[in-house]
Amino acid sequence: VPKKPAKPTAPGRRERRRVETREKLYRTAMDLFAAHGFFQTTTEEITEAADVGQGTFFNYFPTKSHVLILLSERQIEKVRAALEQAETGSVPIHDLIRKLVHNLVMELGRSQPLARSLLAAFVIQDDVREVMSATLARGREYLTRICQIGQERREVRRDHKATDLAMTFQRSVLGTLLIWAMQSKGDLHVWLEKALADFWTVAGVKSR
Amino acid sequence: VPKKPAKPTAPGRRERRRVETREKLYRTAMDLFAAHGFFQTTTEEITEAADVGQGTFFNYFPTKSHVLILLSERQIEKVRAALEQAETGSVPIHDLIRKLVHNLVMELGRSQPLARSLLAAFVIQDDVREVMSATLARGREYLTRICQIGQERREVRRDHKATDLAMTFQRSVLGTLLIWAMQSKGDLHVWLEKALADFWTVAGVKSR
């Protein structure tokens, strides 16, 4: 039975289409950044590959950089969700942090070419860098609270400042991502498990 | 008393001038990479700022990327020198690694704009990336041997593989450099001391 089409003017449908188009532009942009690099990709190439009108891009993203700003919002949302989960207290901090790490690289770690392209934009595209730097700072605040909750629950060592442990976490994950991105092979998730093991050597309560 | 000038044809002097010119081009290039970025800087701008003939650049560096390849050779030389020092056995591994860390960022960490420019080139300029990736691999080999010497001397824990500890080291240093480079302020050497403290929590023999 063919689905009955929704009324074109229904606000629900319009909003749904808007979300779909934004997502299509976002995904297409990421694919092109992976294939040709962030700097080499034009907004025209994105709209052409996404099969929408040239001007459509700017209804969703004021500039090409805003694609990466949306990425940064999605990243921070993952950390915020992990904090919320820590606050409910049902999941061990250890499990929650492991899930978070693998979740955080889901987009960035799709392929080495994509990771390279995005890391380069994070450092030398100034508008992206400023947003990413603020995102990392906000991420550290959330991670600090996660570590504090871990300390209260005796799952995280209490003789280290939670803010330092948050930095240990970001340093490990970003260092791993950077070294992995420079290689032509290697399984990022395996590398991250080693980084996680080191993180817990620093942050864990169990004596060795 | 004015110095007696060396004979212009003396081979010692010619070689010295060659080394000086290469160094001048290298330093000028780094300054321009810091000011305008690696990708935005042309070899003409480098020779003009270094006050040498346009073609001179190519007598020393086949391409602009070779400036960064020289940097990678200097980096690996620092790690090799640290290994040599470890082999002589007179300096504690702890002190030797601290010195190495601060030494390794002497060039890259001169300023955030320089670090950004170089990190971006390391990931998206393919010829540079390939060399840097090989340099990191060679660096890990040397670091592995340093950690093995530390294990033999009971200065480094023996229940971790030395190769894993070498990766822990690079992950910490590069993660720190990347996060620092994205900021507009912060003392890299202070940040590195925290990364070193974490490294020793993972690699050290002393129980906490």
XYZ file of C-alpha atoms in Angstrom:
416
model
C 0.000 0.000 0.000
C 1.588 3.340 -0.987
C 2.035 5.761 1.915
C -0.418 8.593 1.961
C 1.640 11.743 1.397
C 1.568 14.296 4.205
C 0.074 17.668 3.371
C 2.904 19.829 1.912
C 2.016 22.678 4.217
C 1.967 20.610 7.416
C 4.499 22.198 9.809
C 5.684 18.767 11.009
C 6.596 17.705 7.527
C 8.297 20.996 6.705
C 10.429 20.761 9.821
C 11.244 17.116 9.086
C 12.351 18.000 5.570
C 14.477 20.820 6.939
C 16.225 18.427 9.316
C 16.697 15.906 6.486
C 18.175 18.492 4.123
C 20.556 19.802 6.793
C 21.646 16.234 7.543
C 22.123 15.495 3.844
C 24.270 18.611 3.409
C 26.254 17.738 6.554
C 26.917 14.147 5.450
C 27.746 15.160 1.878
C 30.146 17.841 3.142
C 31.906 15.306 5.404
C 32.263 12.863 2.505
C 33.782 15.587 0.317
C 36.108 16.744 3.134
C 37.294 13.124 3.403
C 37.763 12.800 -0.361
C 39.297 16.181 -1.220
C 40.003 17.993 2.059
C 38.121 20.743 3.900
C 39.983 23.579 2.198
C 39.648 22.178 -1.325
C 35.879 21.647 -1.055
C 33.534 24.456 -2.171
C 29.948 24.985 -1.043
C 28.917 24.602 -4.717
C 30.451 21.123 -4.777
C 28.532 20.255 -1.625
C 25.151 21.391 -2.978
C 25.805 19.700 -6.324
C 26.736 16.379 -4.686
C 23.745 16.670 -2.320
C 21.518 17.406 -5.332
C 20.012 20.626 -3.944
C 20.070 24.186 -5.269
C 23.299 26.163 -4.912
C 21.848 28.763 -2.560
C 20.256 26.103 -0.321
C 23.535 25.582 1.534
C 23.329 29.039 3.091
C 19.808 28.421 4.417
C 21.406 25.851 6.717
C 25.034 26.926 7.181
C 26.164 30.585 7.046
C 29.647 29.398 5.918
C 31.459 26.136 5.142
C 33.045 26.375 8.610
C 29.578 26.041 10.146
C 29.513 22.395 9.043
C 32.369 21.830 11.503
C 30.674 24.028 14.085
C 27.676 21.673 13.883
C 30.139 18.790 14.374
C 31.494 20.502 17.505
C 27.923 20.906 18.842
C 27.330 17.208 18.304
C 30.575 16.334 20.053
C 29.764 18.429 23.111
C 26.283 16.903 23.180
C 27.877 13.447 23.544
C 29.932 14.582 26.529
C 26.900 16.290 28.079
C 24.880 13.072 27.656
C 27.669 11.099 29.376
C 27.578 13.551 32.278
C 23.816 13.150 32.537
C 24.301 9.380 32.656
C 26.960 9.796 35.364
C 24.509 11.897 37.371
C 21.848 9.187 37.296
C 24.413 6.849 38.854
C 23.405 3.590 37.233
C 26.435 3.039 34.967
C 30.027 2.620 36.263
C 32.185 5.637 35.274
C 34.632 3.217 33.658
C 32.001 1.894 31.213
C 30.567 5.316 30.586
C 34.000 6.756 29.666
C 34.804 3.864 27.353
C 31.500 4.338 25.542
C 32.131 8.068 25.340
C 35.612 7.685 23.792
C 34.439 5.408 20.999
C 31.391 7.603 20.498
C 33.492 10.787 20.229
C 35.534 9.434 17.314
C 32.553 7.988 15.443
C 32.591 10.902 12.987
C 36.242 12.019 13.126
C 37.553 8.470 12.983
C 35.579 7.281 9.957
C 38.765 7.350 7.893
C 42.275 8.742 8.151
C 41.731 11.197 5.259
C 38.657 12.638 7.018
C 40.488 12.872 10.362
C 43.412 14.657 8.673
C 41.149 17.090 6.900
C 39.197 17.929 10.057
C 42.238 18.178 12.346
C 43.878 20.575 9.884
C 40.732 22.728 9.813
C 40.588 22.673 13.639
C 44.076 24.171 13.863
C 44.371 26.561 10.916
C 40.853 27.649 10.014
C 40.545 30.412 12.634
C 36.752 30.533 12.992
C 36.645 26.739 13.382
C 39.619 26.743 15.761
C 38.010 29.277 18.076
C 34.801 27.265 18.296
C 36.705 23.973 18.737
C 38.924 25.445 21.412
C 35.814 26.629 23.317
C 34.233 23.204 22.747
C 37.286 21.485 24.234
C 37.107 23.820 27.250
C 33.408 23.058 27.751
C 34.140 19.357 27.254
C 36.734 19.574 30.039
C 34.140 21.137 32.356
C 31.737 18.258 31.760
C 34.553 15.700 32.072
C 35.659 17.334 35.308
C 32.157 16.844 36.712
C 32.145 13.236 35.509
C 35.475 12.658 37.284
C 34.173 14.382 40.429
C 31.160 12.062 40.454
C 33.621 9.165 39.989
C 35.618 10.449 42.966
C 32.497 10.664 45.137
C 31.664 7.102 44.132
C 35.262 5.961 44.800
C 35.671 4.906 41.164
C 38.189 7.638 40.413
C 41.236 8.433 42.527
C 40.729 11.356 44.897
C 44.334 12.528 45.229
C 44.310 14.035 41.708
C 42.340 17.128 40.751
C 39.340 16.251 38.592
C 40.280 19.103 36.210
C 43.711 17.502 35.660
C 42.092 14.141 34.941
C 39.800 15.809 32.394
C 42.894 17.161 30.633
C 44.558 13.718 30.811
C 41.517 12.338 29.028
C 41.530 14.912 26.204
C 45.297 14.702 25.768
C 45.114 10.916 25.390
C 42.210 10.903 22.956
C 43.476 13.760 20.771
C 47.066 12.476 20.809
C 45.831 9.070 19.678
C 43.651 10.600 16.970
C 46.513 12.754 15.659
C 49.059 9.914 15.455
C 46.495 7.547 13.941
C 45.428 10.173 11.361
C 49.024 10.501 10.146
C 49.276 6.753 9.433
C 47.899 4.957 6.411
C 46.653 2.002 8.437
C 45.753 0.980 11.999
C 42.485 0.424 13.863
C 41.641 3.583 15.812
C 39.426 1.720 18.275
C 42.254 -0.660 19.210
C 44.580 2.322 19.706
C 41.959 4.041 21.864
C 41.644 0.991 24.110
C 45.357 1.351 24.908
C 44.874 5.063 25.560
C 41.973 4.194 27.865
C 44.094 1.665 29.754
C 46.680 4.416 30.340
C 43.952 6.828 31.379
C 42.764 4.395 34.035
C 46.300 3.818 35.258
C 46.357 7.546 35.977
C 42.735 8.009 37.076
C 41.751 4.675 38.605
C 41.565 3.989 42.317
C 42.936 0.463 42.226
C 46.587 0.227 43.153
C 48.660 -1.536 40.536
C 92.492 44.344 15.540
C 90.284 43.511 12.540
C 90.011 39.819 11.787
C 91.991 38.631 8.816
C 89.408 37.479 6.240
C 89.557 33.851 5.230
C 90.469 33.120 1.630
C 87.176 33.156 -0.382
C 88.040 29.867 -2.038
C 88.927 28.004 1.164
C 86.697 24.889 1.282
C 86.128 25.324 5.041
C 84.708 28.755 4.497
C 82.539 27.671 1.566
C 81.046 24.854 3.606
C 80.479 27.190 6.553
C 78.659 29.663 4.324
C 76.547 26.865 2.918
C 75.511 25.790 6.411
C 74.788 29.418 7.331
C 72.647 30.024 4.250
C 70.673 26.823 4.800
C 70.108 27.821 8.423
C 69.046 31.319 7.396
C 66.531 29.921 4.887
C 65.261 27.428 7.490
C 64.780 30.096 10.178
C 63.222 32.583 7.760
C 60.830 29.907 6.482
C 59.781 29.025 10.052
C 59.162 32.703 10.838
C 57.000 33.074 7.726
C 55.115 29.818 8.475
C 54.380 31.253 11.934
C 53.284 34.616 10.509
C 51.264 33.519 7.481
C 50.979 29.713 7.581
C 52.873 26.968 5.750
C 50.434 26.829 2.833
C 50.277 30.605 2.303
C 54.069 31.031 2.229
C 55.861 30.854 -1.143
C 59.531 30.001 -1.701
C 59.905 33.475 -3.298
C 58.763 35.088 -0.055
C 61.292 32.994 1.859
C 64.239 33.956 -0.372
C 63.173 37.607 -0.379
C 62.893 37.743 3.422
C 66.225 35.878 3.759
C 67.772 38.348 1.307
C 69.161 35.724 -1.077
C 68.531 35.089 -4.794
C 65.206 33.468 -5.729
C 66.795 30.313 -7.125
C 69.020 29.861 -4.044
C 66.212 28.159 -2.131
C 66.325 25.131 -4.418
C 70.073 24.659 -3.881
C 69.178 23.768 -0.303
C 65.611 22.473 -0.367
C 64.084 20.656 -3.375
C 60.618 21.847 -2.261
C 59.049 23.938 0.512
C 58.087 20.662 2.231
C 61.796 19.880 2.633
C 62.041 22.634 5.235
C 59.745 20.495 7.394
C 61.639 17.348 6.421
C 64.782 18.998 7.816
C 62.772 19.750 10.971
C 61.823 16.055 11.205
C 65.513 15.073 10.868
C 66.384 17.430 13.702
C 63.604 16.012 15.853
C 64.719 12.424 15.339
C 68.309 13.475 16.074
C 67.182 14.711 19.509
C 65.586 11.368 20.315
C 68.655 9.511 19.036
C 70.882 11.668 21.242
C 68.664 10.879 24.249
C 69.024 7.159 23.499
C 72.799 7.545 23.307
C 72.733 9.261 26.681
C 70.586 6.435 28.084
C 73.117 3.918 26.785
C 75.991 5.617 28.622
C 73.996 5.174 31.816
C 75.048 8.287 33.670
C 71.729 10.187 33.632
C 68.486 8.892 35.237
C 65.874 8.031 32.565
C 63.437 10.352 34.314
C 65.713 13.391 33.842
C 66.650 12.389 30.330
C 62.983 12.118 29.260
C 62.076 15.457 30.817
C 64.938 17.123 28.968
C 63.888 15.378 25.755
C 60.253 16.536 25.979
C 61.138 20.193 26.411
C 63.806 19.862 23.721
C 61.364 18.305 21.237
C 58.986 21.273 21.388
C 61.722 23.915 21.219
C 60.923 24.596 17.558
C 57.269 23.518 17.307
C 56.347 25.270 20.551
C 57.834 28.669 19.778
C 54.353 30.081 19.317
C 50.815 28.809 18.858
C 50.576 30.146 15.271
C 53.754 28.238 14.317
C 52.547 25.044 16.027
C 49.189 25.311 14.212
C 50.828 25.874 10.863
C 53.217 22.935 11.297
C 50.624 20.519 12.697
C 48.338 21.291 9.756
C 51.170 20.611 7.297
C 52.003 17.357 9.140
C 48.476 16.057 8.578
C 47.394 17.392 5.179
C 50.561 17.995 3.175
C 51.047 14.404 1.986
C 54.821 14.424 1.374
C 55.388 15.973 4.816
C 52.907 13.616 6.468
C 54.619 10.531 5.084
C 58.005 11.671 6.358
C 56.586 12.725 9.737
C 54.736 9.455 10.125
C 57.991 7.550 9.463
C 59.794 9.900 11.865
C 57.257 9.145 14.591
C 57.718 5.410 13.970
C 61.505 5.741 14.190
C 61.102 7.922 17.283
C 59.044 5.154 18.898
C 61.821 2.660 18.173
C 64.376 4.847 19.942
C 61.939 5.551 22.799
C 61.262 1.825 23.120
C 64.992 1.226 23.585
C 65.170 4.052 26.117
C 62.286 2.462 28.055
C 63.961 -0.975 27.830
C 67.153 0.477 29.306
C 64.966 2.041 32.015
C 63.402 -1.364 32.669
C 66.826 -3.017 32.955
C 67.852 -0.305 35.393
C 64.578 -0.686 37.350
C 63.629 2.938 36.614
C 60.714 1.952 34.358
C 58.027 -0.607 35.223
C 58.650 -4.031 33.723
C 55.050 -5.272 33.513
C 54.297 -2.992 30.556
C 55.727 -3.475 27.073
C 58.351 -0.861 26.264
C 56.713 -0.311 22.852
C 53.429 0.586 24.574
C 55.226 3.045 26.837
C 56.843 4.654 23.792
C 53.358 5.188 22.347
C 52.132 6.550 25.697
C 54.943 9.096 25.500
C 54.142 10.258 21.952
C 50.407 10.335 22.590
C 50.910 12.557 25.657
C 53.323 14.963 23.991
C 51.391 15.295 20.716
C 48.021 15.530 22.480
C 49.383 18.317 24.657
C 50.874 20.130 21.675
C 47.606 19.904 19.716
C 45.377 21.204 22.515
C 47.856 23.961 23.372
C 48.161 24.997 19.702
C 44.396 25.509 19.484
C 44.407 27.945 22.420
C 45.389 31.587 22.300
C 47.300 31.431 25.579
C 48.931 28.960 27.983
C 52.519 27.970 28.776
C 53.349 24.821 26.822
C 56.162 23.842 29.187
C 53.818 23.919 32.200
C 51.303 21.780 30.261
C 54.083 19.343 29.349
C 55.111 18.946 32.985
C 51.578 17.679 33.713
C 51.778 15.327 30.731
C 55.136 14.077 32.063
C 53.660 13.477 35.519
C 50.940 11.334 33.887
C 53.545 9.526 31.798
C 55.443 8.581 34.941
C 52.269 7.439 36.665
C 51.943 4.963 33.786
C 55.638 4.168 33.254
C 57.231 4.612 36.672
C 58.145 1.767 39.021
C 57.125 3.474 42.258
C 53.723 2.454 43.529
C 51.423 5.395 44.177
